[in-house]
mmCIF file of C-alpha atoms in Angstrom:
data_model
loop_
_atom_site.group_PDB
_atom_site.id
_atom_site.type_symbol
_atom_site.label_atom_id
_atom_site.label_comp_id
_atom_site.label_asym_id
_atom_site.label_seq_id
_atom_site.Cartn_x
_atom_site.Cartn_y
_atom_site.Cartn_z
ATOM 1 C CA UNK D 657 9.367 -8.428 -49.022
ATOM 2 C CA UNK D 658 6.908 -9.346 -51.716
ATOM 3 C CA UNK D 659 8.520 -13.016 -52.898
ATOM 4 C CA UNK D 660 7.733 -16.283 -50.956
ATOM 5 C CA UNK D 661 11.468 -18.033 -51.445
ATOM 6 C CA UNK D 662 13.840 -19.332 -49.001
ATOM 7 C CA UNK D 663 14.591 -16.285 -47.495
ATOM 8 C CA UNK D 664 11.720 -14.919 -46.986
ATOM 9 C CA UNK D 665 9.103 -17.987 -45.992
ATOM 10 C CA UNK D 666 6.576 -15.716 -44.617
ATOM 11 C CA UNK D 667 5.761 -13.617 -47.858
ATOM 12 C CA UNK D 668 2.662 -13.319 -49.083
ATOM 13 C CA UNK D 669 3.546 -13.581 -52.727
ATOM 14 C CA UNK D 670 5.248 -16.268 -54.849
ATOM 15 C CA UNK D 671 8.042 -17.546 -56.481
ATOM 16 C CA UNK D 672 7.678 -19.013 -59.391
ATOM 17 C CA UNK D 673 10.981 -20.664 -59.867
ATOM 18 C CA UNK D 674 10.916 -21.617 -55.592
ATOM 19 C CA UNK D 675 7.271 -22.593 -56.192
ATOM 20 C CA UNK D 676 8.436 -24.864 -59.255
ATOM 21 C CA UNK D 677 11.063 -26.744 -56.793
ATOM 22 C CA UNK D 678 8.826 -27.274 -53.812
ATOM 23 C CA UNK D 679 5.796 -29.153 -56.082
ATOM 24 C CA UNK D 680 9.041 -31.614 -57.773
ATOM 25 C CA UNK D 681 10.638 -31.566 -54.754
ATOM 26 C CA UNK D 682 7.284 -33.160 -53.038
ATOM 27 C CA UNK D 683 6.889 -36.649 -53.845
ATOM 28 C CA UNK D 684 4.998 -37.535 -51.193
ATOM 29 C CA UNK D 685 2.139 -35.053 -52.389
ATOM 30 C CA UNK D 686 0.618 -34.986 -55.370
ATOM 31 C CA UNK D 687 1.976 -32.468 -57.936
ATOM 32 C CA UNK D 688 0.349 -29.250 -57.792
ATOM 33 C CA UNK D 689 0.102 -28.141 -62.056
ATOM 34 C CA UNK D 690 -1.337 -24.888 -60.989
ATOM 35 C CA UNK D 691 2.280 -23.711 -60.599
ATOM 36 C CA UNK D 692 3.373 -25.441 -64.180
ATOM 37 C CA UNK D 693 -0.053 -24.109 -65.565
ATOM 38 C CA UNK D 694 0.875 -20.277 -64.362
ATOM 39 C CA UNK D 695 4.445 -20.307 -66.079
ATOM 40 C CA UNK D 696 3.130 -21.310 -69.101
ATOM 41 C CA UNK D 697 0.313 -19.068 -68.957
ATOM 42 C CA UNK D 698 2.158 -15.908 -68.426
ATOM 43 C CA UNK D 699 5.217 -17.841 -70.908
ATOM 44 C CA UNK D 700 2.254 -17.928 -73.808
ATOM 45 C CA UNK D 701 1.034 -14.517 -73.191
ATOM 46 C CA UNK D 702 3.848 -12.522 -72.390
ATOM 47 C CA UNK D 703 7.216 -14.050 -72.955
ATOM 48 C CA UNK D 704 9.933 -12.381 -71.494
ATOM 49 C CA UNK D 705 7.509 -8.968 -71.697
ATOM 50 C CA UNK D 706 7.805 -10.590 -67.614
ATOM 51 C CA UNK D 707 11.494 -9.986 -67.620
ATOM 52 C CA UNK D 708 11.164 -6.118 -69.362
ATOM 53 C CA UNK D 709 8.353 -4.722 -67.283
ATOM 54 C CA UNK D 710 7.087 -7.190 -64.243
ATOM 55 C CA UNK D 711 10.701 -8.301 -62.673
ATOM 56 C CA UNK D 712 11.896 -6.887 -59.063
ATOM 57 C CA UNK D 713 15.594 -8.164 -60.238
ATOM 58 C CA UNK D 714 15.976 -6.887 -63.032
ATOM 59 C CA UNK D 715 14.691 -3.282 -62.302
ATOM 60 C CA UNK D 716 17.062 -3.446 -59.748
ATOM 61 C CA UNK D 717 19.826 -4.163 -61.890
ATOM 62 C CA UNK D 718 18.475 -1.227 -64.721
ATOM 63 C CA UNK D 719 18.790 1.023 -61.948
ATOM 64 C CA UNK D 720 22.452 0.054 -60.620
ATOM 65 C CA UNK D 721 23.443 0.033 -64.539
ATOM 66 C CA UNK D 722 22.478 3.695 -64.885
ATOM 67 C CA UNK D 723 25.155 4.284 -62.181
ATOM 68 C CA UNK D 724 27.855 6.792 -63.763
ATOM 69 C CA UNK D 725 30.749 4.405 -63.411
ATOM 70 C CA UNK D 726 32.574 2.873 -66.630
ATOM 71 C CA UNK D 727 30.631 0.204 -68.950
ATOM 72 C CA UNK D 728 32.007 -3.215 -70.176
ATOM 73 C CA UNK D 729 30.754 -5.286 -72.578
ATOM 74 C CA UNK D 730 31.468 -9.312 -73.057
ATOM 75 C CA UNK D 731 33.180 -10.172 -76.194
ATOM 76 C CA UNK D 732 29.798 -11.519 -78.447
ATOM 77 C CA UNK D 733 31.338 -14.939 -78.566
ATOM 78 C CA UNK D 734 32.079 -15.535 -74.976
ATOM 79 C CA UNK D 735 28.334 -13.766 -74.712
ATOM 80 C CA UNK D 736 26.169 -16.215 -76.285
ATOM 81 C CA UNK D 737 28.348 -19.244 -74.827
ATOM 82 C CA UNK D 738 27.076 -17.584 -71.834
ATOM 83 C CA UNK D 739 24.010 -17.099 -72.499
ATOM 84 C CA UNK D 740 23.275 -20.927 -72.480
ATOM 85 C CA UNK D 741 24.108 -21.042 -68.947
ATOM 86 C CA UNK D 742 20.683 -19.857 -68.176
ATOM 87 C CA UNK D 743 19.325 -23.037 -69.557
ATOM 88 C CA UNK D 744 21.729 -25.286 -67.903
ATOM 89 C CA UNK D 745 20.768 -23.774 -64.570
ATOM 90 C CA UNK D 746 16.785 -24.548 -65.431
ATOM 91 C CA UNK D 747 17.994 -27.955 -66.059
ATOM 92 C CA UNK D 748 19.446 -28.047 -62.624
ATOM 93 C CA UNK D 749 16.008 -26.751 -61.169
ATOM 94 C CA UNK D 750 14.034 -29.083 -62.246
ATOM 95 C CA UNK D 751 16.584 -32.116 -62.059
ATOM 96 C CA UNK D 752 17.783 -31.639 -58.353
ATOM 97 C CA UNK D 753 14.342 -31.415 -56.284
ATOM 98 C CA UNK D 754 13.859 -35.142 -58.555
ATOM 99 C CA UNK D 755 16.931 -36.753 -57.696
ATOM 100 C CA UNK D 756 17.661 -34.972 -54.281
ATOM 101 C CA UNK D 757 15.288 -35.425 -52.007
ATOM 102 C CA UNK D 758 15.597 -36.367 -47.545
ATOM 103 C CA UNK D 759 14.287 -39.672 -45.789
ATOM 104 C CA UNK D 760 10.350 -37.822 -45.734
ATOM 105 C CA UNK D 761 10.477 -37.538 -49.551
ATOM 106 C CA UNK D 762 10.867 -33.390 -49.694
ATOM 107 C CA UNK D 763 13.482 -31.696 -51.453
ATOM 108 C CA UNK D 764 15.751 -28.549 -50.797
ATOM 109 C CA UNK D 765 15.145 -25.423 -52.919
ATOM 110 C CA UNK D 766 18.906 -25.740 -54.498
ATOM 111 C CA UNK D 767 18.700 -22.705 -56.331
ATOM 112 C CA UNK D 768 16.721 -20.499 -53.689
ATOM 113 C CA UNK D 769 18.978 -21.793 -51.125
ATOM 114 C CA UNK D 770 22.510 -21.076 -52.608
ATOM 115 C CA UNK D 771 22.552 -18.987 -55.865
ATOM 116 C CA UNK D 772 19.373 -16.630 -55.975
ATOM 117 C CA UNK D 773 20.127 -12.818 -55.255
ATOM 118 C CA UNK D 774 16.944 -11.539 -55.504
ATOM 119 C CA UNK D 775 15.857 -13.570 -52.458
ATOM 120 C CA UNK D 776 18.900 -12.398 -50.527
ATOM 121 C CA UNK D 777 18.019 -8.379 -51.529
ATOM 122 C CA UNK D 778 14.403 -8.626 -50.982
ATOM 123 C CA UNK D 779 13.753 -11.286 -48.340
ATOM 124 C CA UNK D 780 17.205 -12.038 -46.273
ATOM 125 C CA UNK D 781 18.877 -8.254 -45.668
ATOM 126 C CA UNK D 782 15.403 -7.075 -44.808
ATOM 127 C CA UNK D 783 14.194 -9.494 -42.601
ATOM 128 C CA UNK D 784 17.690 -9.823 -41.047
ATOM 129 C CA UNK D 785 17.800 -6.095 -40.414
ATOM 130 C CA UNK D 786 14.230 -5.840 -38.644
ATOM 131 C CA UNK D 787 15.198 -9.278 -36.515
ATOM 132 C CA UNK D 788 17.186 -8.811 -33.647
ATOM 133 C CA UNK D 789 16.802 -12.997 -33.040
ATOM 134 C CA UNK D 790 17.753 -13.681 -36.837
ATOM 135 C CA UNK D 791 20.892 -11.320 -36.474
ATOM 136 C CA UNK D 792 22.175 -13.855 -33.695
ATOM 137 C CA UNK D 793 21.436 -16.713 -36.400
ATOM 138 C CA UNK D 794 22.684 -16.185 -39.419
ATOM 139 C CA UNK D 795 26.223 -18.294 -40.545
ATOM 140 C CA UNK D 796 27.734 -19.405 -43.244
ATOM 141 C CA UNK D 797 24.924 -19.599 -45.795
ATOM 142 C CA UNK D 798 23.359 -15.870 -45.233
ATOM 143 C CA UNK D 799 27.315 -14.705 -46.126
ATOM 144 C CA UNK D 800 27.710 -16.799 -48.949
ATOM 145 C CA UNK D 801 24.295 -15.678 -49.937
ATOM 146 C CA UNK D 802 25.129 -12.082 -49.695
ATOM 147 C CA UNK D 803 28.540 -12.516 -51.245
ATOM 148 C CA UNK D 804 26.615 -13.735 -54.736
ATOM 149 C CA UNK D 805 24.355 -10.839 -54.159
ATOM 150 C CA UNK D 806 27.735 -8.537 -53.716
ATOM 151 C CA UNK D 807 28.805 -9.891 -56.561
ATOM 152 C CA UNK D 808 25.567 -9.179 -58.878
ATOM 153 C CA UNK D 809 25.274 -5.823 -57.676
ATOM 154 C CA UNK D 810 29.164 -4.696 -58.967
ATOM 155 C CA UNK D 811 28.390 -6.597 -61.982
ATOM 156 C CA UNK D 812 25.273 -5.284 -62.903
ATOM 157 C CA UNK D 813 27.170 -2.103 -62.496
ATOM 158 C CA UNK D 814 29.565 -2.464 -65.372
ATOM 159 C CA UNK D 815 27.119 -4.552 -67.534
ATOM 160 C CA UNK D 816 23.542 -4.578 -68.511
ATOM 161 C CA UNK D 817 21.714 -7.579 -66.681
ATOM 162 C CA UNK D 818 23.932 -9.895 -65.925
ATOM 163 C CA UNK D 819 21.483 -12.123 -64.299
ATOM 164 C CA UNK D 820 18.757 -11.977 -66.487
ATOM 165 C CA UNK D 821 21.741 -12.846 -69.375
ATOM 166 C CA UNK D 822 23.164 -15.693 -67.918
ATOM 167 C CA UNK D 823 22.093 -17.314 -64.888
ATOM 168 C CA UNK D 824 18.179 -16.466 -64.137
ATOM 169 C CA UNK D 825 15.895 -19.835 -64.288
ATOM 170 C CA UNK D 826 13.013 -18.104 -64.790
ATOM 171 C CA UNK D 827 14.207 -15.849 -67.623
ATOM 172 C CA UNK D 828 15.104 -19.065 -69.485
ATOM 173 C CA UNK D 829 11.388 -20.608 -69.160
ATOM 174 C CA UNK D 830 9.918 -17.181 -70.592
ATOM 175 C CA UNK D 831 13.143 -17.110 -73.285
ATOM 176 C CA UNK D 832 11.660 -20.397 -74.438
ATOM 177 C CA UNK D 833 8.038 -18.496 -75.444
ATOM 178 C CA UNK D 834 9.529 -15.607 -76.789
ATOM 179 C CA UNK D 835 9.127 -16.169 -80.321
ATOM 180 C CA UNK D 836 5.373 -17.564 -80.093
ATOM 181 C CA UNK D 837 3.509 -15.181 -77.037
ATOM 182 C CA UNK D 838 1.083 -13.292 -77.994
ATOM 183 C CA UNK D 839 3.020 -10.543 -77.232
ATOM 184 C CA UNK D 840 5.437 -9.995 -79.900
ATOM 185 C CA UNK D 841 7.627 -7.085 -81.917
ATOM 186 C CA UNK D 842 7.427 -6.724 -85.460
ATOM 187 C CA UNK D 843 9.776 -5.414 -88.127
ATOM 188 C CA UNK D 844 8.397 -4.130 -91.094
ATOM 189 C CA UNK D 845 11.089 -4.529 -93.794
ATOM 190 C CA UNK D 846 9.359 -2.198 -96.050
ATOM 191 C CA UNK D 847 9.933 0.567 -94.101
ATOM 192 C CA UNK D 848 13.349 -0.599 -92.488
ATOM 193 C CA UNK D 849 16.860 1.540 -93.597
ATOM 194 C CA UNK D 850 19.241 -0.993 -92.526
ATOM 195 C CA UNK D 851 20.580 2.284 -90.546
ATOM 196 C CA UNK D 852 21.755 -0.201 -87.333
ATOM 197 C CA UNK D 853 20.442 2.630 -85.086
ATOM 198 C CA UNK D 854 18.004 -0.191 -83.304
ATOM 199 C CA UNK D 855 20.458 -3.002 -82.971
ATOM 200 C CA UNK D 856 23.180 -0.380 -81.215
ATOM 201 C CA UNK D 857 20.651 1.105 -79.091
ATOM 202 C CA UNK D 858 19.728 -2.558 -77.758
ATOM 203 C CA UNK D 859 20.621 -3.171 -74.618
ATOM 204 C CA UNK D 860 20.155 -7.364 -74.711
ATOM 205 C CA UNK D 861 22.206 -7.107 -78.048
ATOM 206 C CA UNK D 862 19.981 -8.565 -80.007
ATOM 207 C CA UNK D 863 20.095 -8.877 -84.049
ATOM 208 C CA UNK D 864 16.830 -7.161 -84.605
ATOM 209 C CA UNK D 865 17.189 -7.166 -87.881
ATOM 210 C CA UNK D 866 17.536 -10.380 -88.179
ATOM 211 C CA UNK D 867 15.570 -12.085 -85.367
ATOM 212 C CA UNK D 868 13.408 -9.875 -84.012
ATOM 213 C CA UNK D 869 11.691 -11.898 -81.190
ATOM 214 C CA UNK D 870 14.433 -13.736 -80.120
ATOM 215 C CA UNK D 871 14.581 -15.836 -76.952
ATOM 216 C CA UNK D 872 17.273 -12.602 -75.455
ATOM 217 C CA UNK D 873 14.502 -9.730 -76.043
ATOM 218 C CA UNK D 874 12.646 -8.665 -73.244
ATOM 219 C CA UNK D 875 10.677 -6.418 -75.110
ATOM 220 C CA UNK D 876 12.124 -2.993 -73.197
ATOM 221 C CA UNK D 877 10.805 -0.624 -76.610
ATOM 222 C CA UNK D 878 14.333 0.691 -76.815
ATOM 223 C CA UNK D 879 14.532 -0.278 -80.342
ATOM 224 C CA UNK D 880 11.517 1.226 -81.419
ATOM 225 C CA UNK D 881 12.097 4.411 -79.516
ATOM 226 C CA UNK D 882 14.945 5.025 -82.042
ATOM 227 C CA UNK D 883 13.958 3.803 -84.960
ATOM 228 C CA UNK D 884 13.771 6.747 -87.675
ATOM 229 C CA UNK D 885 11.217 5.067 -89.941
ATOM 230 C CA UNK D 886 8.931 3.808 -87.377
ATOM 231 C CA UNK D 887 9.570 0.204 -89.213
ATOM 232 C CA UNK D 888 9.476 -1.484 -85.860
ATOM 233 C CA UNK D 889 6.175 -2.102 -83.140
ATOM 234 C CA UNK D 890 4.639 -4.146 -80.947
ATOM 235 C CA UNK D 891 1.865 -5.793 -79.053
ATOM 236 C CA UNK D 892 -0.505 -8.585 -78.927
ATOM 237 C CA UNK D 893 -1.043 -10.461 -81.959
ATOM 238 C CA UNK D 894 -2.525 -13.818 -81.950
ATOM 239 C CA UNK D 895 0.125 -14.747 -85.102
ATOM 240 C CA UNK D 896 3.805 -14.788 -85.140
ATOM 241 C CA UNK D 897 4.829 -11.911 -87.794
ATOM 242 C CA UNK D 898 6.125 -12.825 -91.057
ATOM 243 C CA UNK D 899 8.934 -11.111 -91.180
ATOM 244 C CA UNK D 900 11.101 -13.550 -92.872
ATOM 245 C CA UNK D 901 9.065 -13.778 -95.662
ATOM 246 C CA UNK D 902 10.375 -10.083 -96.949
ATOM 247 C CA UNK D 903 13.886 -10.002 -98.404
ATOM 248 C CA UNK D 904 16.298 -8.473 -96.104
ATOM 249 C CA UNK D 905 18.111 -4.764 -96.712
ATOM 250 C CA UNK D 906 22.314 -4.942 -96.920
ATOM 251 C CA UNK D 907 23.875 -3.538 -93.737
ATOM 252 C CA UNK D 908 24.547 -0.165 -94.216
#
């Protein structure tokens, strides 16, 4: 297992988002802004880039998705209510390990401990598995743990990402970069048909057209893969692109 979260203490890599809980969750010990100081880092950099090419999660999920079962899609309103969820949950960790916290000042890891999947995949069924002494421990929390996990993996089935879309913390601090990384997608409107081809190929149904780098884009490339005019690109710019500033084409 390659993340350091509640299932798997012994990893030699690190959560961000478990990380983020155990420095507010410590108020005996003085905060440790390395952790703050790397999210915003790869936040300002990258954006959600993190999400697209660098997340464990969410290539699992790309590869359940590609499963040949049937496809769903949420109704677009019900999808952006849901969408804010994501933000809520940040709230959460960063508000609980503050308010929550035992008799020697130290806080539980609220969402490592009873929502995160990823931990459950790549820390808890492996090190379960291998552990003849954990198999005799687990209870209630491992199956509730694996139930959300259950529950992830049939979704992620039928839609694209679920977790990344609505519930992922960590998603939602890079979401809140996305428009001003240096890593960005541009639209050139000179060169755009208003054909649609880019917005129905996108698989974070975003308006592309419209808002290019917004907070839902995790920069996969799908749109500029089939874009006919090669109107859209990206990479690292050290300015936001002006796309506003040109008049937009009628939908065709």
């Amino acid at each position: 297992p390659g993340l350091n979260c509640y299932s798997c203490p012994g990893a030699v890599g690190s959560c961000p988002i478990g990380s983020l809980q155990a420095v507010l969750g410590s108020k005996k010990y003085d905060f440790a802004a390395y952790v703050l100081g790397t999210l915003l880092v790869f936040g300002v950099v990258l954006g959600r880039f993190v999400c697209g090419f660098l997340c464990p999660f969410g290539f699992v999920q790309d590869l359940l998705h590609k499963i040949p079962l049937p496809k769903r899609s949420v109704p677009r309103r019900v999808d952006r209510l849901l969408r804010w969820v994501k933000y809520a949950v940040l709230a959460a960790v960063i508000a609980l390990p503050l308010l929550l916290t035992n008799e020697f000042g130290i806080a539980s890891p609220y969402f490592c401990k009873w929502v995160c999947p990823a931990g459950t995949l790549e820390g808890g069924i492996p090190l379960v598995a291998l552990d003849a002494g954990l198999r005799q421990s687990v209870g209630g929390l491992f199956f509730w743990k694996l139930s959300v996990l259950v529950i992830c993996v049939v979704a992620s089935i039928a839609l694209y990402r679920p977790f990344c879309k609505y519930i992922c913390p960590l998603g939602a601090v890079y979401a809140l970069f996305n428009r001003f990384s240096f890593y960005q997608m541009k639209l050139d409107r000179d060169k755009c048909i208003s054909c649609g081809a880019c917005e129905r190929q996108c698989p974070m149904q975003v308006d592309v057209t419209r808002q290019i780098n917004s907070a839902e884009c995790i920069r996969c490339g799908k749109c500029k893969d089939v874009c006919p005019t090669q109107a859209i690109t990206s990479g690292f710019r050290m300015q936001p692109n002006a796309t506003s500033t040109h008049k937009e084409h009628p939908k065709k």
